[in-house]
mmCIF file of C-alpha atoms in Angstrom:
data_model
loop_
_atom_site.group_PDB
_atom_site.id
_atom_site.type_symbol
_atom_site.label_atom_id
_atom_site.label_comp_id
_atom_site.label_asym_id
_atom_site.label_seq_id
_atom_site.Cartn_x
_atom_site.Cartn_y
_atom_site.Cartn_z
ATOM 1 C CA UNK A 299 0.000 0.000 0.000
ATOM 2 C CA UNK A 300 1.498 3.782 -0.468
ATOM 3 C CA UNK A 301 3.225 5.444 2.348
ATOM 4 C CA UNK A 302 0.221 7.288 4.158
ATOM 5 C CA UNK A 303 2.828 9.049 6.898
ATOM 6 C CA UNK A 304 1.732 12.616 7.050
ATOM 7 C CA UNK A 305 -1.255 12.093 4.845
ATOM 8 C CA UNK A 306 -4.765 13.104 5.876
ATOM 9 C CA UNK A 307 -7.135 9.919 5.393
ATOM 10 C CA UNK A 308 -9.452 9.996 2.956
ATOM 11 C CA UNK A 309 -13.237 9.934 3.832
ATOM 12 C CA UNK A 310 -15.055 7.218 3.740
ATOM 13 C CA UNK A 311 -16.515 6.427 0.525
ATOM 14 C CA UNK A 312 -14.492 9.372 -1.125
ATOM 15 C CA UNK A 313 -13.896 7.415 -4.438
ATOM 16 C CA UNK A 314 -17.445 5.888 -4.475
ATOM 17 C CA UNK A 315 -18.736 9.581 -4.425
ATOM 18 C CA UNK A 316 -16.235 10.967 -7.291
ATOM 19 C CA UNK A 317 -17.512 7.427 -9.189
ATOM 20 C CA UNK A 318 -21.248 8.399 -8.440
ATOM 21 C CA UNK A 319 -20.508 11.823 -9.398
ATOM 22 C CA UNK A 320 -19.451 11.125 -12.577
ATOM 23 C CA UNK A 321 -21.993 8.450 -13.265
ATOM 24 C CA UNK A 322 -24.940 10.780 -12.685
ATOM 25 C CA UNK A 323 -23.752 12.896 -15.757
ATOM 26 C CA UNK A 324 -25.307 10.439 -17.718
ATOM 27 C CA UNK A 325 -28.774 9.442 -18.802
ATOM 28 C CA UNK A 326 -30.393 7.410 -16.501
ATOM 29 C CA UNK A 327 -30.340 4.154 -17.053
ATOM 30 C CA UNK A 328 -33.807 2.050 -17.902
ATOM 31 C CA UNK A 329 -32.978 -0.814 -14.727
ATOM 32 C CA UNK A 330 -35.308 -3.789 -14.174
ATOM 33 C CA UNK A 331 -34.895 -4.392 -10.584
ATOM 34 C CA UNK A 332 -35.868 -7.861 -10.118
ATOM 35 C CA UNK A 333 -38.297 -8.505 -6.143
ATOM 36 C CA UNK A 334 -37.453 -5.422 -4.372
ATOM 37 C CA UNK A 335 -39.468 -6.664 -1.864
ATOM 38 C CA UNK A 336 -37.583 -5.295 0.988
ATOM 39 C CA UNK A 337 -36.089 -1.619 2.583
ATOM 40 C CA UNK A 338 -32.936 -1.890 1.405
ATOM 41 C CA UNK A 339 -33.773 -2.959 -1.891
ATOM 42 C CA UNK A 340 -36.520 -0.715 -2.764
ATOM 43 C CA UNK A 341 -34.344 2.071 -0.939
ATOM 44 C CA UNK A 342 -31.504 1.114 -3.485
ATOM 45 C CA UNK A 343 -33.702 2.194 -6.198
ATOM 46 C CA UNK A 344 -35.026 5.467 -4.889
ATOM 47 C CA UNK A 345 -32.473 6.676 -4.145
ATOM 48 C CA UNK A 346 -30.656 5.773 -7.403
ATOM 49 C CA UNK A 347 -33.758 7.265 -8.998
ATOM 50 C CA UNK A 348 -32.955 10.331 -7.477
ATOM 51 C CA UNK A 349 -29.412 10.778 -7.970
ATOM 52 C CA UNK A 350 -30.352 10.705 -11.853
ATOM 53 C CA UNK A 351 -28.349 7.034 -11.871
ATOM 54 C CA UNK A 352 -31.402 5.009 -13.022
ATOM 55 C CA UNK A 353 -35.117 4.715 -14.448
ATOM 56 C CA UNK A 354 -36.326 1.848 -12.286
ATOM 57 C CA UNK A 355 -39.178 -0.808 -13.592
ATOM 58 C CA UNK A 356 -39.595 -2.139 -10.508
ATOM 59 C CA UNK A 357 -40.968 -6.424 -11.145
ATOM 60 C CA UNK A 358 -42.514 -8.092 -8.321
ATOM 61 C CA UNK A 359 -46.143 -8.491 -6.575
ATOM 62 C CA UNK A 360 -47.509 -5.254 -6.328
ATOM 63 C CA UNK A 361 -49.126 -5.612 -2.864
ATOM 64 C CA UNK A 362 -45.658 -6.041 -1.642
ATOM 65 C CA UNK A 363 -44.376 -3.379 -3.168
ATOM 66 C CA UNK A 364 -46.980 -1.053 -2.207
ATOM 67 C CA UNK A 365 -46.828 -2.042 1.218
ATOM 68 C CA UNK A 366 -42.655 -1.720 1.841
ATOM 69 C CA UNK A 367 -42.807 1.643 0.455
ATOM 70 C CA UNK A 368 -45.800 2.568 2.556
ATOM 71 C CA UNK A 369 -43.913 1.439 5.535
ATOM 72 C CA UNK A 370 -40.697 2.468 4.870
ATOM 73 C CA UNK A 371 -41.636 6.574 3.534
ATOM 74 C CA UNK A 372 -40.834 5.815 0.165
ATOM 75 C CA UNK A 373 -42.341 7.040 -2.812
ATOM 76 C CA UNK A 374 -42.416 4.927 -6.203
ATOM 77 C CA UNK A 375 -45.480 6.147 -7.605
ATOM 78 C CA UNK A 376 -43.919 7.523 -10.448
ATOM 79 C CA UNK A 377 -42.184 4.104 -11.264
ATOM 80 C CA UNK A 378 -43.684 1.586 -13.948
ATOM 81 C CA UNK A 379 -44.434 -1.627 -11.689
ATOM 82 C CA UNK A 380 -44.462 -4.715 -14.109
ATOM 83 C CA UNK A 381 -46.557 -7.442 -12.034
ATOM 84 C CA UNK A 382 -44.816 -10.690 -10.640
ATOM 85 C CA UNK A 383 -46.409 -13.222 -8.672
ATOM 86 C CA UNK A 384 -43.163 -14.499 -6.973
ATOM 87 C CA UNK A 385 -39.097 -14.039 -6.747
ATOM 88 C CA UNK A 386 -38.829 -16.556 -9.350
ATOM 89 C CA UNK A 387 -40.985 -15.339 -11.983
ATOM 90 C CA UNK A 388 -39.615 -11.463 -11.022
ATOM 91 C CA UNK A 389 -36.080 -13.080 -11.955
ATOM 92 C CA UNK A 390 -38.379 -14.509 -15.223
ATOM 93 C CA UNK A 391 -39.471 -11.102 -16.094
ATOM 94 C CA UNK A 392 -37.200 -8.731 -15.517
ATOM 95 C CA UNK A 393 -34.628 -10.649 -17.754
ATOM 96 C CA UNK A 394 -37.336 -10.778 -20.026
ATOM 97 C CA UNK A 395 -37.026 -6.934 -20.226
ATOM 98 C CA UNK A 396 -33.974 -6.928 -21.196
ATOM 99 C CA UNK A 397 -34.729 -9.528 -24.247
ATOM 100 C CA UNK A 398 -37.112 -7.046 -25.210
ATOM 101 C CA UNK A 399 -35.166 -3.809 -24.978
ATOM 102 C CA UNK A 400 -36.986 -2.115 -22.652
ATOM 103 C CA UNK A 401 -33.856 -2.303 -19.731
ATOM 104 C CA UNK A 402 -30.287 -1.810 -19.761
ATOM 105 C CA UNK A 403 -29.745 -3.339 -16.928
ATOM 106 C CA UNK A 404 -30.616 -5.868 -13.976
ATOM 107 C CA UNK A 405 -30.767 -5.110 -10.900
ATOM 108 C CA UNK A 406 -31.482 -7.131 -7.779
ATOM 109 C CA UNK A 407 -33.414 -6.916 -5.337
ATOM 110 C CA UNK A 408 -34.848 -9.247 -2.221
ATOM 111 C CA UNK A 409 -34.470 -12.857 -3.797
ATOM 112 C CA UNK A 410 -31.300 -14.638 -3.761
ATOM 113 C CA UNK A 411 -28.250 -14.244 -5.959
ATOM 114 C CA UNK A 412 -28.834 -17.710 -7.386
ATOM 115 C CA UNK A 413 -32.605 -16.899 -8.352
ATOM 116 C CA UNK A 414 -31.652 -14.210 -10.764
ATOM 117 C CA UNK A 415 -28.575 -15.238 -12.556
ATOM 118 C CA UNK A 416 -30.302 -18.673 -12.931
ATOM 119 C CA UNK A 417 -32.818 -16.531 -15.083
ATOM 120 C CA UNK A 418 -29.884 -14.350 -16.423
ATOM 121 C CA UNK A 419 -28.158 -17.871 -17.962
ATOM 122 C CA UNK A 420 -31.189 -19.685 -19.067
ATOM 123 C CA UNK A 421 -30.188 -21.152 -22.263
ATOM 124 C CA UNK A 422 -32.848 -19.963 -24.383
ATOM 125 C CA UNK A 423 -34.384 -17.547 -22.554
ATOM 126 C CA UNK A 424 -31.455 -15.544 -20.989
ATOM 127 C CA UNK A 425 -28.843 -12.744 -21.672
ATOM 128 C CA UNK A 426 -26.049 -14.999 -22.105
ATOM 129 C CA UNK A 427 -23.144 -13.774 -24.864
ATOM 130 C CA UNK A 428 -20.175 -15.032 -26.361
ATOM 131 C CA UNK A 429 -18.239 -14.387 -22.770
ATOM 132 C CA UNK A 430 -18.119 -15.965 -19.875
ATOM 133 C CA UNK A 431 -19.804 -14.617 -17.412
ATOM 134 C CA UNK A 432 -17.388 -12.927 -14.288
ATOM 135 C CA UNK A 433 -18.097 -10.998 -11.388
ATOM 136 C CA UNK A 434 -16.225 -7.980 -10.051
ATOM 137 C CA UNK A 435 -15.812 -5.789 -6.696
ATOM 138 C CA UNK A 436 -14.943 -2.896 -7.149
ATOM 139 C CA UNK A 437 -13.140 -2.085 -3.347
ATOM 140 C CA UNK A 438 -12.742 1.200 -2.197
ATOM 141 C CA UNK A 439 -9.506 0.414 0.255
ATOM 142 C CA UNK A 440 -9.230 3.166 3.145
ATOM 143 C CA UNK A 441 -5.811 4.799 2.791
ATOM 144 C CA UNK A 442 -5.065 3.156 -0.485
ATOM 145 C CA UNK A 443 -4.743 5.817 -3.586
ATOM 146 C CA UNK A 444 -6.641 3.807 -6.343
ATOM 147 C CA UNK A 445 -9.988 1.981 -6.392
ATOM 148 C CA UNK A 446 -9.128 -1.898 -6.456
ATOM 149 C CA UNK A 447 -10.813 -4.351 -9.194
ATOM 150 C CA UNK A 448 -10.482 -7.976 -7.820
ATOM 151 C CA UNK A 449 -12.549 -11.203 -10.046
ATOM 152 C CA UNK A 450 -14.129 -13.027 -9.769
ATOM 153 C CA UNK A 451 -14.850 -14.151 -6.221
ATOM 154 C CA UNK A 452 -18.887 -14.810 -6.908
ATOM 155 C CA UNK A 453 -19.408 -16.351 -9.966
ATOM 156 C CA UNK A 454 -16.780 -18.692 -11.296
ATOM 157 C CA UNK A 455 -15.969 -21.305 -8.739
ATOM 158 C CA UNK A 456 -13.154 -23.178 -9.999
ATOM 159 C CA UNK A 457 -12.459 -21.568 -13.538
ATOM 160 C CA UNK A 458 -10.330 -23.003 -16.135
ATOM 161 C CA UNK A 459 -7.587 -21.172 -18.413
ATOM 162 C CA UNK A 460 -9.974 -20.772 -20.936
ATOM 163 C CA UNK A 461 -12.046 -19.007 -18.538
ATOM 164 C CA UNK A 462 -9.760 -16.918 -16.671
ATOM 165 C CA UNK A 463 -9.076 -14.994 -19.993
ATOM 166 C CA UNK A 464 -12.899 -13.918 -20.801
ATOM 167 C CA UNK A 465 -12.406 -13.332 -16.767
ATOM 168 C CA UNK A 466 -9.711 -10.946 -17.109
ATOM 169 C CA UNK A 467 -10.771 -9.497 -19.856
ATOM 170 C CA UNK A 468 -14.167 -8.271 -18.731
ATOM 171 C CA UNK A 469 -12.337 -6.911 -15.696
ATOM 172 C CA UNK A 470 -10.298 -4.807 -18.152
ATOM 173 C CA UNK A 471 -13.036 -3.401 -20.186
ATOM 174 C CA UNK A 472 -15.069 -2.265 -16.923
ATOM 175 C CA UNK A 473 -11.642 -0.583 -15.662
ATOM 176 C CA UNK A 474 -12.196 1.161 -19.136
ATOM 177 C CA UNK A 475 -15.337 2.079 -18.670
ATOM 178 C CA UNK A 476 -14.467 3.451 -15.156
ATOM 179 C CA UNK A 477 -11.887 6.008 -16.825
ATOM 180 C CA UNK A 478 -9.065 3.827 -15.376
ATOM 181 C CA UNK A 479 -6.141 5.726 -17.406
ATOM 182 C CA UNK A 480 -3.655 2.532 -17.202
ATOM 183 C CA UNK A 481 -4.836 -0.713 -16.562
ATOM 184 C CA UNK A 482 -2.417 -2.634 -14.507
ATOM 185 C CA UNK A 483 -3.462 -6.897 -14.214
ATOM 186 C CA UNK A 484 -2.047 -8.769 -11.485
ATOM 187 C CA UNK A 485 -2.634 -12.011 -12.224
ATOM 188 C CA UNK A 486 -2.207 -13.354 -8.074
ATOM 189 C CA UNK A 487 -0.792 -16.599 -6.695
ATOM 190 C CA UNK A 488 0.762 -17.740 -3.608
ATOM 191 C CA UNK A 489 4.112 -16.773 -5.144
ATOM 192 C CA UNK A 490 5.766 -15.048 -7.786
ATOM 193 C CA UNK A 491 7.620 -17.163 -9.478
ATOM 194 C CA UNK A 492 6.634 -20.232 -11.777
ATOM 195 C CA UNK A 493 6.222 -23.250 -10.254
ATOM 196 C CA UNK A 494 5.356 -26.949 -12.364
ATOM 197 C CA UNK A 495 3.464 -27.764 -8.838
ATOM 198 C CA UNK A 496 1.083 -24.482 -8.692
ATOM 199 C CA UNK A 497 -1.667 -24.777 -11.358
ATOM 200 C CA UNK A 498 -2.078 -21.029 -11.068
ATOM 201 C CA UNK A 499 1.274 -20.037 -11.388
ATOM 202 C CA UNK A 500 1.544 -22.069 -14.915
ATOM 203 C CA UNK A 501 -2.120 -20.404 -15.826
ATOM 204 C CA UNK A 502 -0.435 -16.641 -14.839
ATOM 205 C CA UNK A 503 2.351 -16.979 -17.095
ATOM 206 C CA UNK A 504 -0.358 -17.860 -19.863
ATOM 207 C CA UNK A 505 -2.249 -15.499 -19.363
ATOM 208 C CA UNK A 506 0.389 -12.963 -19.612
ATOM 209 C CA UNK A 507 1.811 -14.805 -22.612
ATOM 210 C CA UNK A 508 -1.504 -14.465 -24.165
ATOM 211 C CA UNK A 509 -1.602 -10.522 -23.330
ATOM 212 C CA UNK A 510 1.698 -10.297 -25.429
ATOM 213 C CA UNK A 511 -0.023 -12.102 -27.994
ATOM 214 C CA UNK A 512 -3.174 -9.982 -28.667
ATOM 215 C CA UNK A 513 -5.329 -12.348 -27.014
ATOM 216 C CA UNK A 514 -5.962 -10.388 -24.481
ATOM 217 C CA UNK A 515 -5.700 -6.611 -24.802
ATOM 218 C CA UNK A 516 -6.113 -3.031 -23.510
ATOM 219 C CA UNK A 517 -3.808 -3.413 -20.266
ATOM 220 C CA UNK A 518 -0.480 -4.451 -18.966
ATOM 221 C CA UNK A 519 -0.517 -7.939 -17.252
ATOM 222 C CA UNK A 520 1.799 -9.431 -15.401
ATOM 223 C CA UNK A 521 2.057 -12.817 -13.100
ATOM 224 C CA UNK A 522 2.409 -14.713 -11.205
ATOM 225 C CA UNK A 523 2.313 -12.425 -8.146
ATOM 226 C CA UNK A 524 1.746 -12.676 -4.673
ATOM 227 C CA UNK A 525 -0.694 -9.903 -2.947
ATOM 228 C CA UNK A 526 2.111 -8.201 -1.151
ATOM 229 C CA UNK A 527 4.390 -7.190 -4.628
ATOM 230 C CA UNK A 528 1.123 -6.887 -6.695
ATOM 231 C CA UNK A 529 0.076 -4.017 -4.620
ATOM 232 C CA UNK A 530 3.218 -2.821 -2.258
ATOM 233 C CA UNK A 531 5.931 -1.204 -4.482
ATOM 234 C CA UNK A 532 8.551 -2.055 -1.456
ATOM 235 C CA UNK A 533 7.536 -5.989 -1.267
ATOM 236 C CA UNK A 534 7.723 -5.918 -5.431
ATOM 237 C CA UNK A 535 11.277 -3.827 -4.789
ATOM 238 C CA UNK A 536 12.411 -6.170 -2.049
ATOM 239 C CA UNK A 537 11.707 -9.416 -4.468
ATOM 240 C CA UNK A 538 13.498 -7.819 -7.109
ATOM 241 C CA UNK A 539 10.473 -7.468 -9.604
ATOM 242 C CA UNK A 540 11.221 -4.782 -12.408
ATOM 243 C CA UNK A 541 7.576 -4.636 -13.951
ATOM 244 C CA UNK A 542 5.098 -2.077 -14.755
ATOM 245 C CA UNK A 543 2.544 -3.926 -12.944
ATOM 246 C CA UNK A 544 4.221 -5.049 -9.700
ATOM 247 C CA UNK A 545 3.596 -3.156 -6.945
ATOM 248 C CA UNK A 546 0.159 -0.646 -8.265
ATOM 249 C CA UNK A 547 -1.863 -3.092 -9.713
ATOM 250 C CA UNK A 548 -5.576 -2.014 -10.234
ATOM 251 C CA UNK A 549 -6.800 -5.388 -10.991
ATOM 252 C CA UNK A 550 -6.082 -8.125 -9.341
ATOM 253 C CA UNK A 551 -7.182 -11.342 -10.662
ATOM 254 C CA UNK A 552 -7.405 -14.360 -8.677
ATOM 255 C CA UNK A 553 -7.185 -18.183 -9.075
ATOM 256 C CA UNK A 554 -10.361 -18.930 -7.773
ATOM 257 C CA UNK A 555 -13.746 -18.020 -6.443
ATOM 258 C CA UNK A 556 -12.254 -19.510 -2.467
ATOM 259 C CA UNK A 557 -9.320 -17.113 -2.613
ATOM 260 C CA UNK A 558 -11.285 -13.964 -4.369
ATOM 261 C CA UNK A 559 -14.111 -14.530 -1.481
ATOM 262 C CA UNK A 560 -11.426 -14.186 1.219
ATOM 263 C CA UNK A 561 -9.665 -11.551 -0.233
ATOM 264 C CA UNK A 562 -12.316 -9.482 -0.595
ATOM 265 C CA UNK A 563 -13.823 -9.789 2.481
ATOM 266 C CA UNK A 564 -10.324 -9.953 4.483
ATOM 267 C CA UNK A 565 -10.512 -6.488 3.042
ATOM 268 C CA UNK A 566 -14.129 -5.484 4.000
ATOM 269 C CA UNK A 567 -13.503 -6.926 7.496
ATOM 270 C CA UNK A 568 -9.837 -5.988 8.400
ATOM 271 C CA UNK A 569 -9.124 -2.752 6.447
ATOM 272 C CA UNK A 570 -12.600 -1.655 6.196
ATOM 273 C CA UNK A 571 -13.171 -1.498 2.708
ATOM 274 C CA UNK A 572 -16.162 -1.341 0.724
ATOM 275 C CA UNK A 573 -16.912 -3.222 -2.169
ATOM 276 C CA UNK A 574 -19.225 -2.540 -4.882
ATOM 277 C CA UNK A 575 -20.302 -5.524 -6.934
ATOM 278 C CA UNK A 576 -20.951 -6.112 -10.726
ATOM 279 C CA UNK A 577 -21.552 -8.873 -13.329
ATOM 280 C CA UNK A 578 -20.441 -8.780 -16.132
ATOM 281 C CA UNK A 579 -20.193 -11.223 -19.529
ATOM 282 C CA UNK A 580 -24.089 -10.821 -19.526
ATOM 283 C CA UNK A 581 -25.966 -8.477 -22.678
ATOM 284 C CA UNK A 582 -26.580 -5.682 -20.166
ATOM 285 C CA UNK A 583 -24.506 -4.953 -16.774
ATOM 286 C CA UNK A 584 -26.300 -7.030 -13.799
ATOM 287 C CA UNK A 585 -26.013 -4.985 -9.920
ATOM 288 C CA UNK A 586 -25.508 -7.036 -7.011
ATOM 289 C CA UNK A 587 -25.890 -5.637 -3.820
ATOM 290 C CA UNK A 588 -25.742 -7.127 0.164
ATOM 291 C CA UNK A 589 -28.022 -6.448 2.676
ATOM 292 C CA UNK A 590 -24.989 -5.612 4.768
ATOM 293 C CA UNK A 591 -23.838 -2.530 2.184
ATOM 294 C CA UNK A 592 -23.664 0.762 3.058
ATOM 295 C CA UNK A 593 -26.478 2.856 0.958
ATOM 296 C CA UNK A 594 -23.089 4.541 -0.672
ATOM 297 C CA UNK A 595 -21.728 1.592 -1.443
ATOM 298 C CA UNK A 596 -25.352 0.156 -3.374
ATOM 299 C CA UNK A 597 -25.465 3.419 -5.070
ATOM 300 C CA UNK A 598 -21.577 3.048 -6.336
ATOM 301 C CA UNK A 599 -22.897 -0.445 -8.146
ATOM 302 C CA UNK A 600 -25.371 1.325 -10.046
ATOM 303 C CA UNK A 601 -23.216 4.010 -10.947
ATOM 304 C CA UNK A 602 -20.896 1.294 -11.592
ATOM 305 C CA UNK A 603 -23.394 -0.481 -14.035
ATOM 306 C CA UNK A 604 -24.334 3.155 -15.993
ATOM 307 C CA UNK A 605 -20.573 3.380 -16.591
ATOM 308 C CA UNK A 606 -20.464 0.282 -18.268
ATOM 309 C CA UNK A 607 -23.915 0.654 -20.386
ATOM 310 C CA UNK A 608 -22.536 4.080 -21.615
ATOM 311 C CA UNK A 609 -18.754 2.621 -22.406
ATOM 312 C CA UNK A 610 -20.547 -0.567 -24.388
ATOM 313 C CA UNK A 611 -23.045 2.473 -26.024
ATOM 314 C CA UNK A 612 -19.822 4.253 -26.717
ATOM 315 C CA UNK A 613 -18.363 1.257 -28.771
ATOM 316 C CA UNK A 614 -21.423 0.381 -30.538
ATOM 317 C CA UNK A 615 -21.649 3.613 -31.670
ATOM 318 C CA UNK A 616 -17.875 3.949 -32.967
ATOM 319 C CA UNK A 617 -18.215 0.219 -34.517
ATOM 320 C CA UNK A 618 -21.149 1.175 -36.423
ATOM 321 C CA UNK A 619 -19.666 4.760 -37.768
#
């Protein structure tokens, strides 16, 4: 981490607010939010609503609806409510909304994690594309200078080479999209050196090899590293490592989903960082949030997920011209 002697900390959720700052510059962004059956759900997409982040089409039973909102002081009546009769067919529906168009993202809300990408993968009815599908937090890391991308430690349990590079390379294009000037990959291990006995190292040095090769592009990779030298310029200048990743990498890819789970939440827990969450691999940007987030830190995933709809908007726009 960079020397903070003398330094000021920053406040918390400093680089969430710059993030939904800039986010909010854009159009809002036509979200289905999938069962917001709940306060911190429907409170997600109020407020988002009011920041100018989002157009919320909120799917679930009405009654429900109606009734958290009454309780909890908050007003959707100017939201369109598209009518679900349970979490599962909200999941159904609000993907459905996406087939047709009419969102640009999911969002979601009171049912569980498994509910809505389940609807989000369906072979023939989903929003599956040529990528795999990843997962990304973006941390924001108390008295450390830069935001911290680390995949995928929700989605991909055990993925394969083959994986790892749609994996890394959806992590790159949403550092893009956050206005990331230099994308630095740290492709982690348990060391940083190759070994014939440590799958991942052998995967690292592929994956870099690939980078070199074009088949994987718009950042610098490098790997294997070990947390310490991938983000401490004195641990990557005590091991010797002359790279222009080692020691400020931005994205830090690990693995698997076991190590990217502790990780992140080592860093939730111990340093108390906050992590914003975000699939990705999908037709349109899917939010995640926790019950346990801060209200900042839900609001930094949308802003998160407008990013990315206005980079891909960007891109179709200069493909086409």
């Amino acid at each position: 981490m960079p020397d903070t002697a003398g330094q000021a900390p920053e406040a918390p959720h400093a680089k969430y607010r710059r993030l939904i700052e800039v986010a909010a510059k854009h159009p809002p962004l036509a979200t289905a939010v999938a069962h917001p059956c709940d306060r911190v759900s429907l409170e997600s997409a109020v407020e988002a609503a009011n920041l100018g982040l989002m157009k919320p089409i909120l799917v679930g039973p009405p009654a429900r609806l109606f009734d958290v909102a009454s309780r909890e002081a908050l007003g959707i009546g100017g939201f369109e409510i598209v009518e679900a009769k349970h979490s599962h067919d909200s999941a159904a529906k609000a993907v459905e909304l996406v087939r047709a168009g009419r969102a640009q993202a999911l969002m979601k809300g009171s049912l569980h994690t498994d509910e809505l990408m389940g609807a989000a993968v369906a072979r023939d009815t989903g929003i599956r594309t040529e990528r795999r599908i990843s997962h990304c937090f973006v941390m924001d890391v108390p008295l450390h200078d830069d935001a911290l991308i680390i995949t995928d430690a929700a989605v991909n349990i055990a993925p394969s080479l083959a994986d790892k590079v749609d994996i890394v390379q959806n992590a790159i294009d949403l550092a893009h999209a956050l206005g990331v000037p230099e994308v630095r990959v740290a492709i982690l291990s348990a060391m940083e050196t190759v070994n014939p006995k440590v799958l991942s190292t052998i995967e690292a040095a592929a994956l870099c090899k690939m980078a070199d090769r074009g088949q994987i592009t718009g950042a610098l990779l490098d790997g294997p590293l070990a947390l310490d030298n991938a983000i401490d310029p004195e641990a990557a200048a005590l091991k010797r490592i002359v790279s222009p990743v080692a020691g400020k990498a931005n994205v830090l890819v690990v693995p698997d989903l076991e190590a990217g789970n502790m990780l992140a939440k080592s860093l939730s827990f111990l340093a108390g960082a906050d992590a914003a969450g975000i699939v990705l691999g999908t037709r349109v940007p899917i939010i995640l949030t926790s019950r346990a987030d801060s209200l900042t830190t839900r609001l930094a995933s949308c802003a998160v997920a407008v990013l990315v709809a206005a980079a891909r908007r960007a891109s179709s726009a200069h493909a086409i011209v």
